[in-house]
mmCIF file of C-alpha atoms and ligand atoms in Angstrom:
data_model
loop_
_atom_site.group_PDB
_atom_site.id
_atom_site.type_symbol
_atom_site.label_atom_id
_atom_site.label_comp_id
_atom_site.label_asym_id
_atom_site.label_seq_id
_atom_site.Cartn_x
_atom_site.Cartn_y
_atom_site.Cartn_z
ATOM 1 C CA MET P 24 37.017 17.856 -6.979
ATOM 2 C CA THR P 25 33.380 18.686 -6.386
ATOM 3 C CA ASN P 26 31.809 18.268 -9.755
ATOM 4 C CA GLU P 27 29.162 15.778 -8.619
ATOM 5 C CA SER P 28 25.755 16.657 -9.814
ATOM 6 C CA PRO P 29 23.144 17.119 -7.040
ATOM 7 C CA PRO P 30 21.104 13.926 -6.548
ATOM 8 C CA ARG P 31 17.964 13.535 -8.726
ATOM 9 C CA ALA P 32 16.438 11.222 -6.133
ATOM 10 C CA TRP P 33 17.559 9.796 -2.810
ATOM 11 C CA VAL P 34 16.523 7.980 0.313
ATOM 12 C CA ASP P 35 16.811 9.470 3.820
ATOM 13 C CA VAL P 36 17.137 6.666 6.383
ATOM 14 C CA SER P 37 16.600 7.164 10.119
ATOM 15 C CA LEU P 38 18.704 4.581 11.952
ATOM 16 C CA GLU P 39 17.238 5.924 15.199
ATOM 17 C CA ALA P 40 13.717 4.931 13.977
ATOM 18 C CA ILE P 41 14.888 1.436 13.179
ATOM 19 C CA ALA P 42 16.439 1.072 16.613
ATOM 20 C CA HIS P 43 13.268 2.428 18.141
ATOM 21 C CA ASN P 44 11.148 -0.079 16.193
ATOM 22 C CA LEU P 45 13.402 -2.827 17.476
ATOM 23 C CA ASP P 46 12.532 -1.714 21.003
ATOM 24 C CA VAL P 47 8.850 -1.895 20.102
ATOM 25 C CA ALA P 48 9.402 -5.432 18.845
ATOM 26 C CA ARG P 49 11.007 -6.187 22.229
ATOM 27 C CA GLN P 50 8.039 -4.694 24.097
ATOM 28 C CA ALA P 51 5.719 -6.895 22.086
ATOM 29 C CA LEU P 52 7.580 -10.026 23.136
ATOM 30 C CA PRO P 53 9.427 -9.219 26.364
ATOM 31 C CA ASP P 54 10.455 -12.799 27.146
ATOM 32 C CA THR P 55 11.691 -13.732 23.721
ATOM 33 C CA ASP P 56 15.062 -13.261 22.090
ATOM 34 C CA LEU P 57 15.058 -11.402 18.737
ATOM 35 C CA MET P 58 16.678 -11.957 15.383
ATOM 36 C CA PRO P 59 16.317 -8.642 13.526
ATOM 37 C CA VAL P 60 15.874 -9.575 9.841
ATOM 38 C CA ILE P 61 18.186 -7.393 7.753
ATOM 39 C CA LYS P 62 18.283 -9.482 4.549
ATOM 40 C CA ALA P 63 18.049 -7.742 1.155
ATOM 41 C CA GLY P 64 20.162 -4.823 2.330
ATOM 42 C CA ALA P 65 17.988 -4.280 5.443
ATOM 43 C CA TYR P 66 14.933 -4.059 3.173
ATOM 44 C CA GLY P 67 16.533 -1.326 1.090
ATOM 45 C CA HIS P 68 17.798 0.720 4.043
ATOM 46 C CA GLY P 69 21.413 -0.461 3.687
ATOM 47 C CA LEU P 70 22.828 -3.646 5.227
ATOM 48 C CA GLU P 71 25.982 -2.378 6.912
ATOM 49 C CA PRO P 72 24.651 0.876 8.486
ATOM 50 C CA VAL P 73 21.628 -0.857 9.876
ATOM 51 C CA ALA P 74 23.671 -3.766 11.225
ATOM 52 C CA ARG P 75 26.174 -1.438 12.856
ATOM 53 C CA ARG P 76 23.395 0.545 14.487
ATOM 54 C CA LEU P 77 21.632 -2.498 15.897
ATOM 55 C CA ASP P 78 24.768 -4.564 16.643
ATOM 56 C CA ALA P 79 25.168 -5.693 20.265
ATOM 57 C CA ASP P 80 21.755 -4.380 21.172
ATOM 58 C CA GLY P 81 21.074 -7.582 23.070
ATOM 59 C CA ILE P 82 20.024 -9.671 20.103
ATOM 60 C CA ALA P 83 20.653 -13.241 19.208
ATOM 61 C CA PHE P 84 21.345 -13.169 15.461
ATOM 62 C CA PHE P 85 20.968 -11.034 12.348
ATOM 63 C CA GLY P 86 18.710 -12.708 9.803
ATOM 64 C CA VAL P 87 20.328 -12.606 6.338
ATOM 65 C CA ALA P 88 19.366 -14.132 3.011
ATOM 66 C CA ASN P 89 22.596 -15.787 2.037
ATOM 67 C CA ALA P 90 26.309 -16.255 2.652
ATOM 68 C CA GLY P 91 27.110 -13.116 0.627
ATOM 69 C CA GLU P 92 25.215 -10.969 3.134
ATOM 70 C CA ALA P 93 26.812 -12.790 6.049
ATOM 71 C CA ARG P 94 30.309 -12.072 4.549
ATOM 72 C CA ARG P 95 29.387 -8.363 4.232
ATOM 73 C CA LEU P 96 28.481 -8.262 7.890
ATOM 74 C CA SER P 97 31.729 -9.856 9.018
ATOM 75 C CA ARG P 98 33.749 -7.510 6.719
ATOM 76 C CA ALA P 99 31.920 -4.568 8.313
ATOM 77 C CA GLY P 100 33.094 -5.683 11.754
ATOM 78 C CA VAL P 101 29.614 -6.639 12.937
ATOM 79 C CA ARG P 102 29.783 -8.845 16.016
ATOM 80 C CA THR P 103 26.238 -10.360 16.095
ATOM 81 C CA LYS P 104 26.149 -13.731 14.402
ATOM 82 C CA PRO P 105 24.496 -13.896 10.959
ATOM 83 C CA PHE P 106 21.734 -16.463 10.568
ATOM 84 C CA ILE P 107 21.364 -17.535 6.926
ATOM 85 C CA LEU P 108 17.621 -17.902 6.545
ATOM 86 C CA GLY P 109 17.564 -19.684 3.197
ATOM 87 C CA PRO P 110 19.082 -22.939 2.083
ATOM 88 C CA THR P 111 22.893 -22.910 1.490
ATOM 89 C CA PHE P 112 24.717 -23.956 -1.638
ATOM 90 C CA PRO P 113 27.423 -26.615 -1.309
ATOM 91 C CA GLU P 114 30.195 -24.285 -2.401
ATOM 92 C CA GLU P 115 29.250 -21.800 0.363
ATOM 93 C CA ARG P 116 29.437 -24.215 3.238
ATOM 94 C CA GLU P 117 33.133 -24.224 3.939
ATOM 95 C CA GLU P 118 33.129 -20.470 4.492
ATOM 96 C CA ILE P 119 30.020 -20.810 6.705
ATOM 97 C CA VAL P 120 31.658 -23.462 8.891
ATOM 98 C CA LEU P 121 34.949 -21.600 9.126
ATOM 99 C CA ASN P 122 33.170 -18.422 10.285
ATOM 100 C CA ASN P 123 30.672 -20.105 12.545
ATOM 101 C CA TRP P 124 27.724 -18.537 10.822
ATOM 102 C CA CYS P 125 24.417 -20.127 11.668
ATOM 103 C CA ALA P 126 22.702 -22.110 8.891
ATOM 104 C CA THR P 127 19.588 -24.186 8.568
ATOM 105 C CA ILE P 128 19.255 -27.696 7.268
ATOM 106 C CA SER P 129 16.328 -29.208 5.382
ATOM 107 C CA THR P 130 17.929 -32.495 4.294
ATOM 108 C CA LEU P 131 20.342 -35.064 5.662
ATOM 109 C CA GLU P 132 22.655 -34.409 2.697
ATOM 110 C CA GLU P 133 23.178 -30.842 3.840
ATOM 111 C CA ALA P 134 23.770 -32.012 7.402
ATOM 112 C CA GLU P 135 26.279 -34.646 6.248
ATOM 113 C CA HIS P 136 28.175 -32.068 4.213
ATOM 114 C CA PHE P 137 28.389 -29.715 7.156
ATOM 115 C CA ASN P 138 29.447 -32.607 9.307
ATOM 116 C CA ARG P 139 32.336 -33.575 6.926
ATOM 117 C CA LEU P 140 33.512 -29.948 6.733
ATOM 118 C CA ALA P 141 33.322 -29.412 10.500
ATOM 119 C CA ALA P 142 35.255 -32.685 11.017
ATOM 120 C CA LEU P 143 37.951 -31.506 8.580
ATOM 121 C CA TYR P 144 38.450 -28.352 10.608
ATOM 122 C CA ASP P 145 37.936 -30.088 13.912
ATOM 123 C CA LYS P 146 34.931 -27.985 14.915
ATOM 124 C CA THR P 147 31.426 -28.496 16.213
ATOM 125 C CA PHE P 148 29.071 -26.729 13.822
ATOM 126 C CA LEU P 149 25.740 -25.532 15.188
ATOM 127 C CA VAL P 150 22.702 -25.778 12.912
ATOM 128 C CA HIS P 151 18.997 -25.114 13.183
ATOM 129 C CA MET P 152 16.693 -27.749 11.799
ATOM 130 C CA ALA P 153 14.103 -26.216 9.460
ATOM 131 C CA VAL P 154 10.714 -27.854 9.776
ATOM 132 C CA ASP P 155 8.143 -27.395 7.052
ATOM 133 C CA THR P 156 4.860 -26.799 8.844
ATOM 134 C CA GLY P 157 3.107 -25.426 5.788
ATOM 135 C CA MET P 158 5.239 -22.962 3.861
ATOM 136 C CA GLY P 159 6.550 -25.499 1.339
ATOM 137 C CA ARG P 160 9.826 -23.644 0.914
ATOM 138 C CA GLU P 161 12.394 -25.480 3.074
ATOM 139 C CA GLY P 162 12.640 -27.846 5.983
ATOM 140 C CA PHE P 163 12.058 -31.438 6.952
ATOM 141 C CA LEU P 164 8.452 -32.646 6.876
ATOM 142 C CA PRO P 165 7.007 -33.269 10.323
ATOM 143 C CA ALA P 166 6.529 -36.996 9.533
ATOM 144 C CA GLN P 167 10.244 -37.421 8.855
ATOM 145 C CA LEU P 168 11.477 -35.918 12.106
ATOM 146 C CA GLY P 169 11.811 -39.092 14.205
ATOM 147 C CA ASP P 170 14.025 -40.857 11.650
ATOM 148 C CA VAL P 171 15.972 -37.816 10.739
ATOM 149 C CA ALA P 172 16.712 -37.056 14.384
ATOM 150 C CA GLU P 173 18.395 -40.438 14.823
ATOM 151 C CA HIS P 174 20.675 -39.779 11.865
ATOM 152 C CA LEU P 175 21.544 -36.304 13.083
ATOM 153 C CA ARG P 176 22.376 -37.612 16.539
ATOM 154 C CA ALA P 177 24.901 -39.916 15.006
ATOM 155 C CA MET P 178 26.791 -37.058 13.378
ATOM 156 C CA SER P 179 29.893 -36.241 15.368
ATOM 157 C CA HIS P 180 30.575 -32.655 14.328
ATOM 158 C CA VAL P 181 27.120 -31.177 13.697
ATOM 159 C CA ARG P 182 24.976 -30.150 16.661
ATOM 160 C CA VAL P 183 21.289 -29.279 16.373
ATOM 161 C CA ASP P 184 21.049 -26.083 18.358
ATOM 162 C CA GLY P 185 17.675 -24.857 17.232
ATOM 163 C CA VAL P 186 14.535 -25.559 15.309
ATOM 164 C CA MET P 187 12.681 -23.163 13.004
ATOM 165 C CA SER P 188 9.696 -22.883 10.808
ATOM 166 C CA HIS P 189 7.898 -20.063 8.944
ATOM 167 C CA PHE P 190 4.183 -19.139 8.737
ATOM 168 C CA PRO P 191 2.826 -18.904 5.182
ATOM 169 C CA SER P 192 -0.441 -17.166 6.145
ATOM 170 C CA ALA P 193 -0.058 -15.379 9.490
ATOM 171 C CA ASP P 194 -1.505 -12.192 8.021
ATOM 172 C CA GLU P 195 -4.341 -13.961 6.126
ATOM 173 C CA ASP P 196 -5.601 -17.077 7.849
ATOM 174 C CA VAL P 197 -5.911 -17.146 11.612
ATOM 175 C CA PRO P 198 -7.379 -20.678 12.052
ATOM 176 C CA TYR P 199 -4.728 -22.230 9.722
ATOM 177 C CA THR P 200 -2.009 -20.431 11.648
ATOM 178 C CA GLN P 201 -3.346 -21.603 15.022
ATOM 179 C CA ASN P 202 -3.280 -25.233 13.784
ATOM 180 C CA GLU P 203 0.191 -24.643 12.478
ATOM 181 C CA ILE P 204 1.320 -23.425 15.915
ATOM 182 C CA ALA P 205 -0.022 -26.707 17.445
ATOM 183 C CA LEU P 206 1.885 -28.675 14.783
ATOM 184 C CA PHE P 207 5.119 -26.737 15.357
ATOM 185 C CA THR P 208 4.699 -27.325 19.099
ATOM 186 C CA ASP P 209 4.453 -31.092 18.517
ATOM 187 C CA CYS P 210 7.498 -31.027 16.281
ATOM 188 C CA VAL P 211 9.544 -29.120 18.821
ATOM 189 C CA GLN P 212 8.466 -31.415 21.680
ATOM 190 C CA LEU P 213 9.479 -34.475 19.609
ATOM 191 C CA LEU P 214 12.914 -32.936 18.879
ATOM 192 C CA GLN P 215 13.343 -31.749 22.405
ATOM 193 C CA ARG P 216 13.429 -35.350 23.520
ATOM 194 C CA ARG P 217 16.496 -35.836 21.343
ATOM 195 C CA PHE P 218 18.355 -32.512 21.303
ATOM 196 C CA ARG P 219 18.967 -29.587 23.638
ATOM 197 C CA LEU P 220 17.266 -26.941 21.493
ATOM 198 C CA ARG P 221 18.585 -23.599 22.535
ATOM 199 C CA TYR P 222 16.387 -21.722 20.023
ATOM 200 C CA ARG P 223 12.814 -22.407 18.836
ATOM 201 C CA HIS P 224 11.358 -19.958 16.338
ATOM 202 C CA ILE P 225 8.622 -19.589 13.779
ATOM 203 C CA ALA P 226 7.309 -15.980 13.805
ATOM 204 C CA ALA P 227 8.184 -13.123 11.514
ATOM 205 C CA SER P 228 6.509 -9.732 12.022
ATOM 206 C CA ALA P 229 2.899 -10.856 11.468
ATOM 207 C CA GLY P 230 3.365 -13.901 13.694
ATOM 208 C CA GLU P 231 4.967 -11.884 16.409
ATOM 209 C CA LEU P 232 2.183 -9.320 16.516
ATOM 210 C CA GLY P 233 -0.733 -11.596 15.884
ATOM 211 C CA TYR P 234 -0.134 -14.842 17.826
ATOM 212 C CA GLU P 235 1.228 -16.473 20.930
ATOM 213 C CA VAL P 236 3.677 -19.312 20.474
ATOM 214 C CA PRO P 237 4.536 -20.363 23.990
ATOM 215 C CA ILE P 238 7.078 -22.984 22.844
ATOM 216 C CA ALA P 239 9.114 -20.389 20.902
ATOM 217 C CA ASN P 240 11.863 -18.329 22.487
ATOM 218 C CA LEU P 241 13.094 -16.392 19.457
ATOM 219 C CA ALA P 242 11.287 -14.236 16.874
ATOM 220 C CA ARG P 243 12.424 -12.894 13.506
ATOM 221 C CA PRO P 244 10.921 -9.402 12.931
ATOM 222 C CA GLY P 245 11.670 -7.799 9.544
ATOM 223 C CA LEU P 246 9.004 -5.441 8.281
ATOM 224 C CA LEU P 247 8.180 -4.322 11.816
ATOM 225 C CA LEU P 248 11.712 -2.863 12.198
ATOM 226 C CA TYR P 249 11.083 -0.697 9.160
ATOM 227 C CA GLY P 250 7.982 0.831 10.719
ATOM 228 C CA VAL P 251 5.164 -1.145 9.167
ATOM 229 C CA ALA P 252 2.922 -3.615 11.000
ATOM 230 C CA PRO P 253 1.629 -6.309 8.605
ATOM 231 C CA VAL P 254 -1.386 -6.978 10.825
ATOM 232 C CA ALA P 255 -3.425 -4.589 12.945
ATOM 233 C CA SER P 256 -2.014 -4.451 16.440
ATOM 234 C CA ILE P 257 -1.811 -2.308 19.518
ATOM 235 C CA TYR P 258 1.822 -1.526 18.636
ATOM 236 C CA ASP P 259 0.891 0.151 15.311
ATOM 237 C CA GLY P 260 0.884 3.628 16.763
ATOM 238 C CA LEU P 261 4.298 3.165 18.373
ATOM 239 C CA LEU P 262 6.181 2.363 15.191
ATOM 240 C CA LYS P 263 8.161 5.103 13.474
ATOM 241 C CA PRO P 264 8.635 5.457 9.695
ATOM 242 C CA THR P 265 12.228 4.697 8.824
ATOM 243 C CA LEU P 266 12.721 6.250 5.430
ATOM 244 C CA ARG P 267 11.791 9.051 3.085
ATOM 245 C CA LEU P 268 12.005 8.871 -0.682
ATOM 246 C CA SER P 269 12.586 12.197 -2.336
ATOM 247 C CA SER P 270 13.301 13.594 -5.765
ATOM 248 C CA ARG P 271 13.495 16.982 -7.411
ATOM 249 C CA VAL P 272 11.547 18.851 -9.992
ATOM 250 C CA SER P 273 13.671 19.057 -13.192
ATOM 251 C CA LEU P 274 11.289 21.057 -15.372
ATOM 252 C CA VAL P 275 8.002 22.971 -15.122
ATOM 253 C CA ARG P 276 5.994 23.405 -18.345
ATOM 254 C CA GLU P 277 2.588 24.590 -19.514
ATOM 255 C CA LEU P 278 0.803 22.082 -21.669
ATOM 256 C CA PRO P 279 -2.330 22.994 -23.633
ATOM 257 C CA ALA P 280 -5.625 21.028 -23.360
ATOM 258 C CA GLY P 281 -5.625 17.780 -25.333
ATOM 259 C CA HIS P 282 -1.934 17.034 -24.921
ATOM 260 C CA GLY P 283 -0.738 13.537 -24.003
ATOM 261 C CA VAL P 284 1.556 12.754 -21.127
ATOM 262 C CA ALA P 285 4.082 9.873 -21.112
ATOM 263 C CA TYR P 286 4.183 6.576 -22.996
ATOM 264 C CA GLY P 287 0.996 5.283 -24.480
ATOM 265 C CA ARG P 288 -0.624 8.722 -23.932
ATOM 266 C CA THR P 289 -2.829 7.160 -21.278
ATOM 267 C CA TYR P 290 -3.353 10.636 -19.842
ATOM 268 C CA ILE P 291 -4.579 13.541 -22.009
ATOM 269 C CA THR P 292 -4.880 16.962 -20.443
ATOM 270 C CA THR P 293 -8.469 18.267 -20.373
ATOM 271 C CA GLN P 294 -7.438 21.884 -19.840
ATOM 272 C CA PRO P 295 -4.300 23.952 -19.895
ATOM 273 C CA THR P 296 -2.110 22.273 -17.310
ATOM 274 C CA ARG P 297 1.151 23.107 -15.567
ATOM 275 C CA VAL P 298 3.207 19.935 -15.596
ATOM 276 C CA ALA P 299 6.315 19.205 -13.487
ATOM 277 C CA THR P 300 8.858 16.704 -14.703
ATOM 278 C CA ILE P 301 10.465 14.861 -11.726
ATOM 279 C CA GLY P 302 13.744 12.988 -11.645
ATOM 280 C CA ILE P 303 12.696 9.537 -10.518
ATOM 281 C CA GLY P 304 11.387 6.532 -12.395
ATOM 282 C CA TYR P 305 10.903 2.796 -12.300
ATOM 283 C CA ALA P 306 14.635 2.260 -12.540
ATOM 284 C CA ASP P 307 14.884 3.777 -9.073
ATOM 285 C CA GLY P 308 12.107 1.527 -7.736
ATOM 286 C CA TRP P 309 9.191 3.903 -8.113
ATOM 287 C CA PRO P 310 6.772 1.246 -9.260
ATOM 288 C CA ARG P 311 5.546 1.439 -12.822
ATOM 289 C CA ALA P 312 2.357 -0.300 -11.580
ATOM 290 C CA VAL P 313 1.145 2.927 -9.933
ATOM 291 C CA SER P 314 0.618 4.392 -13.457
ATOM 292 C CA GLY P 315 -3.007 5.513 -13.883
ATOM 293 C CA LYS P 316 -3.896 4.370 -10.301
ATOM 294 C CA GLY P 317 -4.266 7.781 -8.673
ATOM 295 C CA ALA P 318 -0.695 7.956 -7.251
ATOM 296 C CA ARG P 319 0.337 11.325 -5.950
ATOM 297 C CA VAL P 320 3.478 13.156 -4.912
ATOM 298 C CA TYR P 321 3.885 16.048 -2.438
ATOM 299 C CA ILE P 322 5.507 19.315 -3.573
ATOM 300 C CA ASN P 323 5.820 22.539 -1.604
ATOM 301 C CA GLY P 324 2.979 21.703 0.753
ATOM 302 C CA HIS P 325 0.560 20.373 -1.878
ATOM 303 C CA TYR P 326 -0.431 16.924 -3.093
ATOM 304 C CA CYS P 327 -0.038 16.684 -6.885
ATOM 305 C CA PRO P 328 -1.490 13.874 -8.981
ATOM 306 C CA MET P 329 0.975 11.906 -11.018
ATOM 307 C CA LEU P 330 0.076 12.031 -14.697
ATOM 308 C CA GLY P 331 0.361 9.099 -17.185
ATOM 309 C CA ARG P 332 2.819 6.280 -16.917
ATOM 310 C CA VAL P 333 5.977 6.080 -14.907
ATOM 311 C CA THR P 334 9.005 6.118 -17.272
ATOM 312 C CA MET P 335 12.462 4.695 -16.534
ATOM 313 C CA ASP P 336 14.023 7.812 -15.063
ATOM 314 C CA GLN P 337 11.187 10.410 -14.856
ATOM 315 C CA ILE P 338 7.609 10.988 -13.902
ATOM 316 C CA MET P 339 5.237 13.891 -14.474
ATOM 317 C CA ALA P 340 2.790 15.500 -12.068
ATOM 318 C CA ASP P 341 0.087 18.142 -12.296
ATOM 319 C CA VAL P 342 1.263 21.235 -10.381
ATOM 320 C CA SER P 343 -1.358 23.661 -11.782
ATOM 321 C CA HIS P 344 -2.682 24.361 -8.202
ATOM 322 C CA VAL P 345 0.724 24.875 -6.592
ATOM 323 C CA PRO P 346 1.460 28.595 -6.390
ATOM 324 C CA PHE P 347 5.265 28.326 -6.626
ATOM 325 C CA VAL P 348 7.179 25.480 -8.228
ATOM 326 C CA SER P 349 10.479 25.615 -9.955
ATOM 327 C CA PRO P 350 13.222 23.258 -11.103
ATOM 328 C CA GLY P 351 15.214 22.035 -8.093
ATOM 329 C CA ASP P 352 12.269 21.882 -5.683
ATOM 330 C CA GLU P 353 12.029 18.834 -3.543
ATOM 331 C CA VAL P 354 9.366 16.221 -4.169
ATOM 332 C CA GLU P 355 8.234 13.723 -1.503
ATOM 333 C CA LEU P 356 7.280 10.310 -2.918
ATOM 334 C CA ILE P 357 7.369 8.356 0.346
ATOM 335 C CA GLY P 358 7.449 10.128 3.729
ATOM 336 C CA PRO P 359 5.296 11.873 6.285
ATOM 337 C CA HIS P 360 2.636 12.862 3.771
ATOM 338 C CA ILE P 361 2.702 9.724 1.641
ATOM 339 C CA PRO P 362 3.043 6.486 3.578
ATOM 340 C CA ILE P 363 4.696 3.538 1.890
ATOM 341 C CA THR P 364 1.500 1.556 2.474
ATOM 342 C CA GLU P 365 -0.323 3.933 0.151
ATOM 343 C CA VAL P 366 2.265 3.410 -2.581
ATOM 344 C CA ALA P 367 2.085 -0.368 -2.214
ATOM 345 C CA ALA P 368 -1.683 -0.253 -2.421
ATOM 346 C CA LYS P 369 -1.680 1.907 -5.553
ATOM 347 C CA ALA P 370 0.856 -0.461 -7.127
ATOM 348 C CA ASP P 371 -1.351 -3.392 -6.111
ATOM 349 C CA THR P 372 1.535 -5.046 -4.331
ATOM 350 C CA ILE P 373 2.930 -5.558 -0.832
ATOM 351 C CA VAL P 374 5.000 -3.096 1.155
ATOM 352 C CA TRP P 375 8.005 -5.493 1.156
ATOM 353 C CA THR P 376 8.462 -5.139 -2.622
ATOM 354 C CA ILE P 377 8.450 -1.324 -2.430
ATOM 355 C CA PHE P 378 11.155 -1.284 0.281
ATOM 356 C CA THR P 379 13.374 -3.883 -1.429
ATOM 357 C CA GLY P 380 12.745 -2.340 -4.912
ATOM 358 C CA LEU P 381 14.431 0.963 -4.003
ATOM 359 C CA GLY P 382 17.273 0.770 -6.353
ATOM 360 C CA PRO P 383 21.046 1.107 -6.064
ATOM 361 C CA ARG P 384 20.958 4.388 -8.005
ATOM 362 C CA LEU P 385 19.370 6.133 -5.024
ATOM 363 C CA PRO P 386 22.002 7.378 -2.554
ATOM 364 C CA ARG P 387 21.092 6.506 1.067
ATOM 365 C CA VAL P 388 21.550 9.450 3.378
ATOM 366 C CA TYR P 389 21.712 8.463 7.036
ATOM 367 C CA SER P 390 20.766 10.198 10.254
ATOM 368 C CA SER P 391 21.604 8.332 13.393
HETATM 369 C C1 LIG I 15 11.970 -12.477 5.494
HETATM 370 C C2 LIG I 15 11.802 -13.383 6.603
HETATM 371 C C3 LIG I 15 11.448 -12.938 7.870
HETATM 372 C C4 LIG I 15 11.002 -11.532 8.145
HETATM 373 O O1 LIG I 15 9.700 -11.349 7.636
HETATM 374 P P1 LIG I 15 8.817 -10.032 7.954
HETATM 375 O O2 LIG I 15 7.472 -10.396 7.469
HETATM 376 O O3 LIG I 15 9.359 -8.930 7.105
HETATM 377 O O4 LIG I 15 8.897 -9.727 9.356
HETATM 378 C C5 LIG I 15 11.407 -13.864 8.912
HETATM 379 N N1 LIG I 15 11.737 -15.144 8.706
HETATM 380 C C6 LIG I 15 12.071 -15.642 7.498
HETATM 381 C C7 LIG I 15 12.376 -17.055 7.351
HETATM 382 C C8 LIG I 15 12.106 -14.779 6.397
HETATM 383 O O5 LIG I 15 12.415 -15.268 5.192
#
């Protein structure tokens, strides 16, 4: 039965571009292992398709947010080990130990729990110690490390295989970040006297592009894989955009001068205006915050200003200057003519929230 309505709005994803950007990340750090970060559904691109495309591409781990995402990877037959970036909940840990997923610890309680579970199943469970060098989100404090290390060494079934931290200000504060690298280096050296640390990592995309961390041997690029460099770098020009967001015109109407458009009537036509109604709204992830901020869409070769506020399922644009527009015509919202960085700037937010805000209602269409 083929009674499906044509999509009102959708996302085209280029898996090839993501794989290419991973190669760029590799060029930027040739002697470092990589953990592609594919949490939050690979930043809106789709967890399983992205993982399958990058799987076995000579990478150490896939960075995921939680046990649920790790489970989805194993169900999809992905071979690369998931690395759960955030803290784990007690009820998730048995599954984590049984599957040998990699987890971080920030407290001795977590370590003891993993140790008990691993003993129960007669396994050695590998963990990475998180160290809080400034982010304030997880990890042991540097001053605790000496004591904590002694306790961890006494645990029979947990082995510290790595140490990680995370920069809070790599894209904003260079001197702070440089001090933080020195602190992280001290922490790693202290721990290296007690453990054989196979992995040492602190950098996400901005850290990878902007700094050298000689003690690290693993990096965790996220945004970079999706074609955006969070700091200016020589690799900018090499990155390829990974997605397009499109919709379709649903109506074209002539409004007289003095007519309001959308909620709150924040836009009033100043002259007779041809207005296209377009099938996408904030429920799809087109940010309501771009309302009245000069956002534009691209229709049949022309930029068209968006008019008034974004509504839940629809937006309006001025198409008076476009010679031919009719219902069904494609509309580019993010793509070759409208970079995602422009949309984030108009919404006064960061690119990460635009990627991860692309909603489940948008079908993802893949090209390899
Ligand atoms: C999300 C995340 C990353 C990836 O960050 P990007 O800035 O997108 O590269 C890396 N590490 C941790 C711990 C994260 O939470």
